[in-house]
Amino acid sequence: MKKNQDYDKQSMDLKRLFLRMQGKIWLLIMLIVLGAVIGGVGYQIARATRMPITYEAVSKLYISFAADENGDVYQYYNGYTWNELLDTDPIMEKIEDNLSDDYTAQEVIEATKAEILSDIRLLTVTVQGADEKTVREIQSAVEAGLVDYSKESEELKRIEVIRSMEPERVYWDDKTVTAGVLSAVAFAIVGIFVLTIFYVMDDAVYVQADVEKRYKTRALGMMMKSQKGLQPYARELIANITYVLGEQREFVLIDMDGHADVRTMELERLLNAGENEFIGGDGEMGGLTWTMPKPEGEAEREDAWKAVPFNESVITAEDCTKIRSLKGAILLLPYGTDVSKKTERVLNLLKNQDCDVIGMIITQADEDFLNSYYN
């Protein structure tokens, strides 16, 4: 039998997806926790092993500007960045005079950053390097060079070093929590995506609509996994079987899960139960009810239902003859178990043998899931 092509084009049942994912919440939570741990630990490892070793020293210098011929204080130094001024020959020469020949002007430029943060009279110089010795020597040379330059500059009265901090190791900001949260979110997204893929690829049946969409076959009803709260599902199943079979009381069951004898006993008990065998709820065939086993030795009624069971793996030519004589077969599909390929094989066999499929029943259904879905 060809796979139903329309089934692949069916839109996603979001309520079914949500309810199915509820059972996988524990897996999603584990993925989130795992992601947070991997993100946090991985960040700490990277921070400890890949962070470059850098030392930094900061100097604060106070600038006193000279007055021009009109008595106004020079202000145009504010129009330049001190980084550019440090690169100029007059200042760099003064710095090099206070520095050993082991350092080049380019090394000083790359290691030094000078800036005015607010007040133009307060200059902040930051020196960075791979070791404390290099940073301390360049820092001292820059401080001395600026002080010497101010003595020769007509625009500057003087430059004073008001703070010279010792070199300190520079560390990355600790963003372990951020790394953990981002990793947890990423794992959660991947987990949801994977679960969605499994949902799309899942050919198992959970509700009657799955049977009709997947196989284009009548869904007669569902048999519950437990005996609590059989109604309304049992009532609907009895009504549907009674309608499609009419006066016929013998029919064929083909179980796709290999438990034909057990399922036959359960279905016969349900179909042959008298009104007084339903208890609980409001005392009728509704509410929370369940069937009671018949007393031993009780005579079978003349109109009792009788099912002829077959497992899908052992159907013979004689069995097909029996199926044709009883006007077709009812297939039993296990709830939540993918038996689509076996079902397609059996449907193809029945088609080739001119055996009708009366309908399909979902067995071992989860009543809590169904109540949530239909409500």
Tab-separated table of C-alpha atoms in Angstrom:
chain	number	residue	atom	x	y	z
A	1	MET	CA	0.000	0.000	0.000
A	2	LYS	CA	1.295	3.432	-0.894
A	3	LYS	CA	1.863	5.789	1.951
A	4	ASN	CA	-0.851	8.405	2.172
A	5	GLN	CA	0.705	11.399	0.411
A	6	ASP	CA	-1.736	13.856	1.976
A	7	TYR	CA	-0.523	12.824	5.436
A	8	ASP	CA	2.871	14.427	4.826
A	9	LYS	CA	1.147	17.718	4.005
A	10	GLN	CA	-0.947	17.877	7.168
A	11	SER	CA	-0.453	20.968	9.303
A	12	MET	CA	1.116	20.561	12.744
A	13	ASP	CA	-1.331	19.916	15.593
A	14	LEU	CA	0.064	22.393	18.118
A	15	LYS	CA	-2.048	21.123	21.014
A	16	ARG	CA	-0.890	17.567	20.374
A	17	LEU	CA	2.708	18.808	20.123
A	18	PHE	CA	2.426	20.688	23.432
A	19	LEU	CA	0.923	17.702	25.256
A	20	ARG	CA	3.517	15.320	23.840
A	21	MET	CA	6.306	17.676	24.899
A	22	GLN	CA	4.951	17.800	28.435
A	23	GLY	CA	6.229	14.283	28.898
A	24	LYS	CA	9.679	15.431	27.734
A	25	ILE	CA	9.955	18.425	30.068
A	26	TRP	CA	12.474	16.523	32.211
A	27	LEU	CA	14.696	16.071	29.161
A	28	LEU	CA	14.437	19.768	28.314
A	29	ILE	CA	15.292	20.726	31.900
A	30	MET	CA	18.317	18.408	31.831
A	31	LEU	CA	19.485	20.013	28.590
A	32	ILE	CA	19.099	23.502	30.073
A	33	VAL	CA	21.077	22.540	33.195
A	34	LEU	CA	23.724	20.807	31.080
A	35	GLY	CA	23.974	23.855	28.832
A	36	ALA	CA	24.399	26.186	31.807
A	37	VAL	CA	27.136	23.983	33.290
A	38	ILE	CA	28.986	23.617	29.984
A	39	GLY	CA	28.745	27.343	29.303
A	40	GLY	CA	29.963	28.362	32.760
A	41	VAL	CA	32.771	25.809	33.009
A	42	GLY	CA	33.842	26.402	29.419
A	43	TYR	CA	34.031	30.144	29.999
A	44	GLN	CA	36.131	29.674	33.134
A	45	ILE	CA	38.515	27.334	31.289
A	46	ALA	CA	38.846	29.791	28.404
A	47	ARG	CA	39.312	32.652	30.850
A	48	ALA	CA	42.071	30.791	32.659
A	49	THR	CA	43.924	29.414	29.632
A	50	ARG	CA	43.350	31.833	26.771
A	51	MET	CA	43.292	35.197	28.501
A	52	PRO	CA	46.529	37.045	27.616
A	53	ILE	CA	48.789	38.116	30.466
A	54	THR	CA	48.629	41.896	30.556
A	55	TYR	CA	49.753	44.441	33.146
A	56	GLU	CA	48.479	47.992	33.347
A	57	ALA	CA	49.579	51.144	35.157
A	58	VAL	CA	47.691	54.446	35.310
A	59	SER	CA	49.187	57.872	35.899
A	60	LYS	CA	47.364	61.121	36.653
A	61	LEU	CA	49.098	64.361	35.639
A	62	TYR	CA	47.965	67.913	36.391
A	63	ILE	CA	48.537	70.452	33.606
A	64	SER	CA	49.018	74.138	34.337
A	65	PHE	CA	48.591	76.198	31.161
A	66	ALA	CA	50.588	79.387	30.541
A	67	ALA	CA	49.021	82.723	29.544
A	68	ASP	CA	49.478	84.307	26.125
A	69	GLU	CA	50.421	87.948	25.420
A	70	ASN	CA	46.844	89.013	26.058
A	71	GLY	CA	46.779	87.297	29.444
A	72	ASP	CA	44.450	84.507	28.282
A	73	VAL	CA	45.271	80.935	29.195
A	74	TYR	CA	46.069	78.696	26.242
A	75	GLN	CA	43.095	76.520	25.435
A	76	TYR	CA	43.875	74.973	22.069
A	77	TYR	CA	45.515	71.911	23.600
A	78	ASN	CA	41.962	70.826	24.204
A	79	GLY	CA	41.505	70.542	20.445
A	80	TYR	CA	43.978	67.718	20.178
A	81	THR	CA	44.027	64.244	21.608
A	82	TRP	CA	46.958	63.615	23.846
A	83	ASN	CA	47.611	60.359	21.976
A	84	GLU	CA	48.492	62.451	18.937
A	85	LEU	CA	50.638	64.773	21.016
A	86	LEU	CA	52.578	61.869	22.503
A	87	ASP	CA	53.417	60.673	18.989
A	88	THR	CA	55.051	63.942	18.041
A	89	ASP	CA	58.832	64.228	18.036
A	90	PRO	CA	59.183	66.942	20.715
A	91	ILE	CA	57.417	64.843	23.361
A	92	MET	CA	58.667	61.433	22.172
A	93	GLU	CA	62.264	62.653	22.274
A	94	LYS	CA	61.830	63.655	25.918
A	95	ILE	CA	60.343	60.223	26.704
A	96	GLU	CA	63.168	58.409	24.936
A	97	ASP	CA	65.711	60.455	26.908
A	98	ASN	CA	64.314	58.822	30.055
A	99	LEU	CA	64.116	55.316	28.552
A	100	SER	CA	66.782	52.724	27.819
A	101	ASP	CA	67.704	51.794	24.265
A	102	ASP	CA	65.830	48.494	24.681
A	103	TYR	CA	62.604	50.224	23.666
A	104	THR	CA	61.654	51.810	20.370
A	105	ALA	CA	59.343	54.762	19.850
A	106	GLN	CA	56.786	52.464	18.216
A	107	GLU	CA	56.719	50.202	21.270
A	108	VAL	CA	56.050	53.214	23.486
A	109	ILE	CA	53.253	54.426	21.206
A	110	GLU	CA	51.586	50.988	21.168
A	111	ALA	CA	51.843	50.613	24.948
A	112	THR	CA	50.630	54.095	25.892
A	113	LYS	CA	47.228	55.744	25.831
A	114	ALA	CA	46.739	59.372	26.928
A	115	GLU	CA	43.358	61.063	27.246
A	116	ILE	CA	41.455	63.900	28.836
A	117	LEU	CA	38.464	62.365	30.588
A	118	SER	CA	36.751	65.560	31.750
A	119	ASP	CA	38.804	68.493	32.978
A	120	ILE	CA	41.383	69.599	30.357
A	121	ARG	CA	43.859	70.148	33.204
A	122	LEU	CA	43.791	66.492	34.223
A	123	LEU	CA	45.643	64.114	31.920
A	124	THR	CA	45.256	60.350	32.328
A	125	VAL	CA	48.020	58.142	30.919
A	126	THR	CA	47.537	54.370	30.737
A	127	VAL	CA	50.423	52.018	29.974
A	128	GLN	CA	49.946	48.326	29.159
A	129	GLY	CA	52.498	45.602	28.613
A	130	ALA	CA	53.274	41.917	28.946
A	131	ASP	CA	55.228	42.240	32.198
A	132	GLU	CA	55.488	44.550	35.184
A	133	LYS	CA	59.038	45.704	34.404
A	134	THR	CA	58.170	46.929	30.901
A	135	VAL	CA	55.071	48.764	32.123
A	136	ARG	CA	56.881	50.409	35.041
A	137	GLU	CA	59.778	51.609	32.871
A	138	ILE	CA	57.594	53.046	30.116
A	139	GLN	CA	55.292	54.650	32.687
A	140	SER	CA	58.193	56.362	34.418
A	141	ALA	CA	59.652	57.534	31.090
A	142	VAL	CA	56.330	58.997	29.906
A	143	GLU	CA	55.797	60.833	33.210
A	144	ALA	CA	59.325	62.264	33.156
A	145	GLY	CA	59.133	63.100	29.458
A	146	LEU	CA	55.891	65.080	29.864
A	147	VAL	CA	57.276	66.952	32.871
A	148	ASP	CA	60.442	67.839	30.889
A	149	TYR	CA	58.423	68.892	27.846
A	150	SER	CA	56.292	71.274	29.907
A	151	LYS	CA	59.440	73.119	31.004
A	152	GLU	CA	60.282	74.009	27.392
A	153	SER	CA	56.758	74.608	26.058
A	154	GLU	CA	55.530	78.209	26.095
A	155	GLU	CA	51.917	77.057	26.188
A	156	LEU	CA	52.442	75.031	29.354
A	157	LYS	CA	53.551	76.373	32.697
A	158	ARG	CA	54.173	72.968	34.175
A	159	ILE	CA	52.952	69.352	34.345
A	160	GLU	CA	52.917	67.589	37.698
A	161	VAL	CA	52.500	63.901	38.397
A	162	ILE	CA	49.780	63.754	41.032
A	163	ARG	CA	49.283	59.986	41.020
A	164	SER	CA	51.442	57.135	39.754
A	165	MET	CA	49.837	53.728	40.294
A	166	GLU	CA	51.763	50.458	40.445
A	167	PRO	CA	51.342	47.987	37.537
A	168	GLU	CA	48.518	45.502	38.103
A	169	ARG	CA	47.436	42.349	36.301
A	170	VAL	CA	44.470	42.925	33.977
A	171	TYR	CA	41.722	40.298	34.069
A	172	TRP	CA	38.692	39.844	31.853
A	173	ASP	CA	35.392	40.736	33.435
A	174	ASP	CA	33.873	37.633	35.036
A	175	LYS	CA	30.885	36.808	32.851
A	176	THR	CA	30.383	33.237	33.986
A	177	VAL	CA	26.677	33.793	34.679
A	178	THR	CA	26.136	35.394	31.277
A	179	ALA	CA	27.964	32.541	29.533
A	180	GLY	CA	25.918	29.973	31.464
A	181	VAL	CA	22.606	31.665	30.665
A	182	LEU	CA	23.406	32.027	26.961
A	183	SER	CA	24.538	28.414	26.749
A	184	ALA	CA	21.399	27.230	28.580
A	185	VAL	CA	19.185	29.194	26.172
A	186	ALA	CA	21.055	27.744	23.197
A	187	PHE	CA	20.660	24.188	24.522
A	188	ALA	CA	16.957	24.829	25.182
A	189	ILE	CA	16.417	26.054	21.612
A	190	VAL	CA	18.273	23.059	20.198
A	191	GLY	CA	16.301	20.718	22.489
A	192	ILE	CA	12.960	22.161	21.388
A	193	PHE	CA	14.049	21.936	17.752
A	194	VAL	CA	15.085	18.287	18.139
A	195	LEU	CA	11.826	17.404	19.925
A	196	THR	CA	9.881	19.112	17.160
A	197	ILE	CA	11.776	17.088	14.546
A	198	PHE	CA	10.928	13.888	16.436
A	199	TYR	CA	7.288	15.006	16.525
A	200	VAL	CA	7.233	15.572	12.776
A	201	MET	CA	8.844	12.178	12.132
A	202	ASP	CA	6.623	10.350	14.622
A	203	ASP	CA	4.120	8.180	12.740
A	204	ALA	CA	2.584	6.720	15.901
A	205	VAL	CA	-1.114	7.309	16.588
A	206	TYR	CA	-2.324	9.095	19.714
A	207	VAL	CA	-5.831	10.279	18.829
A	208	GLN	CA	-8.472	9.120	16.370
A	209	ALA	CA	-7.669	11.977	13.995
A	210	ASP	CA	-4.170	10.465	13.557
A	211	VAL	CA	-5.718	7.262	12.206
A	212	GLU	CA	-7.923	9.104	9.748
A	213	LYS	CA	-5.125	11.373	8.534
A	214	ARG	CA	-2.480	8.686	8.366
A	215	TYR	CA	-4.406	5.806	6.823
A	216	LYS	CA	-7.621	7.374	5.479
A	217	THR	CA	-9.483	4.656	7.363
A	218	ARG	CA	-12.419	4.837	9.757
A	219	ALA	CA	-11.315	5.256	13.390
A	220	LEU	CA	-13.760	3.207	15.461
A	221	GLY	CA	-12.511	4.367	18.848
A	222	MET	CA	-10.011	3.768	21.611
A	223	MET	CA	-9.351	1.239	24.347
A	224	MET	CA	-7.755	2.655	27.496
A	225	LYS	CA	-4.553	1.415	29.097
A	226	SER	CA	-6.186	1.426	32.539
A	227	GLN	CA	-9.757	0.655	33.491
A	228	LYS	CA	-10.393	3.930	35.280
A	229	GLY	CA	-12.741	6.356	33.590
A	230	LEU	CA	-13.591	4.232	30.574
A	231	GLN	CA	-16.369	6.560	29.468
A	232	PRO	CA	-17.025	8.232	27.104
A	233	TYR	CA	-14.422	6.375	25.066
A	234	ALA	CA	-15.861	2.897	25.724
A	235	ARG	CA	-19.394	4.050	24.939
A	236	GLU	CA	-18.289	5.547	21.623
A	237	LEU	CA	-16.296	2.425	20.723
A	238	ILE	CA	-19.283	0.141	21.432
A	239	ALA	CA	-21.591	2.396	19.417
A	240	ASN	CA	-19.255	2.503	16.422
A	241	ILE	CA	-18.617	-1.257	16.327
A	242	THR	CA	-22.337	-1.957	16.701
A	243	TYR	CA	-23.120	0.405	13.843
A	244	VAL	CA	-20.517	-0.822	11.326
A	245	LEU	CA	-21.155	-4.535	12.001
A	246	GLY	CA	-24.937	-4.348	12.308
A	247	GLU	CA	-26.400	-7.751	13.140
A	248	GLN	CA	-23.060	-9.490	12.648
A	249	ARG	CA	-21.593	-10.553	15.997
A	250	GLU	CA	-18.376	-12.253	14.866
A	251	PHE	CA	-15.495	-10.221	13.485
A	252	VAL	CA	-11.734	-10.390	12.912
A	253	LEU	CA	-9.158	-8.461	14.933
A	254	ILE	CA	-5.614	-7.974	13.648
A	255	ASP	CA	-3.306	-6.644	16.351
A	256	MET	CA	-0.283	-4.701	15.110
A	257	ASP	CA	1.508	-5.046	18.461
A	258	GLY	CA	1.505	-8.831	18.843
A	259	HIS	CA	-1.023	-9.061	21.714
A	260	ALA	CA	-4.095	-10.193	19.809
A	261	ASP	CA	-5.339	-12.656	22.453
A	262	VAL	CA	-5.174	-10.128	25.298
A	263	ARG	CA	-6.761	-7.335	23.256
A	264	THR	CA	-9.497	-9.712	22.092
A	265	MET	CA	-10.372	-10.655	25.659
A	266	GLU	CA	-10.531	-6.987	26.676
A	267	LEU	CA	-12.705	-5.977	23.728
A	268	GLU	CA	-15.094	-8.932	24.070
A	269	ARG	CA	-15.535	-8.192	27.771
A	270	LEU	CA	-16.332	-4.578	26.949
A	271	LEU	CA	-18.805	-5.433	24.166
A	272	ASN	CA	-20.545	-8.200	26.095
A	273	ALA	CA	-20.801	-6.356	29.415
A	274	GLY	CA	-24.345	-5.949	30.674
A	275	GLU	CA	-25.635	-2.763	32.222
A	276	ASN	CA	-25.290	-4.212	35.723
A	277	GLU	CA	-21.619	-4.885	35.079
A	278	PHE	CA	-20.843	-1.156	34.952
A	279	ILE	CA	-20.376	0.406	38.354
A	280	GLY	CA	-19.243	3.766	39.676
A	281	GLY	CA	-20.049	7.271	38.506
A	282	ASP	CA	-23.778	7.845	38.229
A	283	GLY	CA	-24.542	4.109	37.995
A	284	GLU	CA	-25.127	4.268	34.253
A	285	MET	CA	-22.797	3.861	31.293
A	286	GLY	CA	-21.243	7.254	31.894
A	287	GLY	CA	-18.981	9.013	34.337
A	288	LEU	CA	-16.123	7.107	35.964
A	289	THR	CA	-16.999	3.467	35.294
A	290	TRP	CA	-15.232	0.187	34.702
A	291	THR	CA	-16.207	-3.363	33.818
A	292	MET	CA	-16.331	-6.258	36.236
A	293	PRO	CA	-15.257	-9.777	35.197
A	294	LYS	CA	-18.043	-12.284	34.630
A	295	PRO	CA	-18.572	-14.944	37.300
A	296	GLU	CA	-17.093	-18.307	36.391
A	297	GLY	CA	-19.495	-20.735	34.789
A	298	GLU	CA	-21.926	-18.085	33.544
A	299	ALA	CA	-23.476	-19.158	30.238
A	300	GLU	CA	-22.587	-17.157	27.172
A	301	ARG	CA	-25.426	-15.192	25.633
A	302	GLU	CA	-26.640	-16.178	22.179
A	303	ASP	CA	-26.034	-12.668	20.915
A	304	ALA	CA	-22.567	-12.372	22.470
A	305	TRP	CA	-19.847	-10.678	20.489
A	306	LYS	CA	-16.998	-12.913	19.354
A	307	ALA	CA	-13.676	-11.698	17.986
A	308	VAL	CA	-11.337	-13.858	15.909
A	309	PRO	CA	-7.787	-12.706	16.787
A	310	PHE	CA	-4.764	-12.571	14.490
A	311	ASN	CA	-1.350	-11.081	15.054
A	312	GLU	CA	0.019	-9.130	12.095
A	313	SER	CA	3.048	-11.377	11.677
A	314	VAL	CA	1.226	-14.702	11.208
A	315	ILE	CA	-1.584	-14.046	8.726
A	316	THR	CA	-1.919	-16.966	6.293
A	317	ALA	CA	-3.988	-17.609	3.166
A	318	GLU	CA	-6.554	-19.501	5.298
A	319	ASP	CA	-6.732	-16.496	7.617
A	320	CYS	CA	-7.470	-14.236	4.648
A	321	THR	CA	-10.302	-16.584	3.643
A	322	LYS	CA	-11.695	-16.244	7.164
A	323	ILE	CA	-11.396	-12.460	6.976
A	324	ARG	CA	-13.299	-12.356	3.672
A	325	SER	CA	-16.021	-14.592	5.074
A	326	LEU	CA	-16.510	-12.181	7.991
A	327	LYS	CA	-16.654	-9.157	5.646
A	328	GLY	CA	-13.334	-7.651	6.681
A	329	ALA	CA	-11.087	-7.012	9.663
A	330	ILE	CA	-10.580	-4.445	12.384
A	331	LEU	CA	-6.969	-3.404	12.955
A	332	LEU	CA	-5.661	-2.636	16.438
A	333	LEU	CA	-2.973	0.045	16.590
A	334	PRO	CA	-0.991	0.546	19.830
A	335	TYR	CA	-1.073	4.027	21.294
A	336	GLY	CA	2.221	5.933	20.971
A	337	THR	CA	4.116	3.122	19.207
A	338	ASP	CA	5.179	3.561	15.600
A	339	VAL	CA	3.880	0.534	13.727
A	340	SER	CA	3.256	2.447	10.507
A	341	LYS	CA	5.451	0.255	8.304
A	342	LYS	CA	3.927	-2.974	9.629
A	343	THR	CA	0.465	-1.493	9.200
A	344	GLU	CA	1.207	-0.506	5.609
A	345	ARG	CA	2.399	-4.051	4.928
A	346	VAL	CA	-0.750	-5.586	6.390
A	347	LEU	CA	-3.004	-3.127	4.540
A	348	ASN	CA	-1.238	-4.022	1.311
A	349	LEU	CA	-1.781	-7.742	2.040
A	350	LEU	CA	-5.481	-7.211	2.771
A	351	LYS	CA	-5.896	-5.176	-0.399
A	352	ASN	CA	-4.269	-7.886	-2.518
A	353	GLN	CA	-6.497	-10.503	-0.863
A	354	ASP	CA	-9.651	-8.445	-1.426
A	355	CYS	CA	-10.150	-8.199	2.334
A	356	ASP	CA	-11.940	-5.090	3.536
A	357	VAL	CA	-10.722	-2.996	6.454
A	358	ILE	CA	-13.749	-2.245	8.612
A	359	GLY	CA	-11.857	0.251	10.730
A	360	MET	CA	-9.085	0.762	13.252
A	361	ILE	CA	-8.977	0.945	17.050
A	362	ILE	CA	-6.269	2.575	19.159
A	363	THR	CA	-5.319	0.315	22.076
A	364	GLN	CA	-3.588	0.983	25.397
A	365	ALA	CA	-4.433	4.677	25.124
A	366	ASP	CA	-3.382	7.161	27.808
A	367	GLU	CA	-6.598	8.532	29.273
A	368	ASP	CA	-4.926	11.531	30.952
A	369	PHE	CA	-3.438	12.601	27.619
A	370	LEU	CA	-6.757	12.151	25.820
A	371	ASN	CA	-8.714	14.066	28.460
A	372	SER	CA	-6.259	16.963	28.180
A	373	TYR	CA	-6.347	16.856	24.392
A	374	TYR	CA	-10.108	16.724	23.936
A	375	ASN	CA	-10.838	19.178	26.722
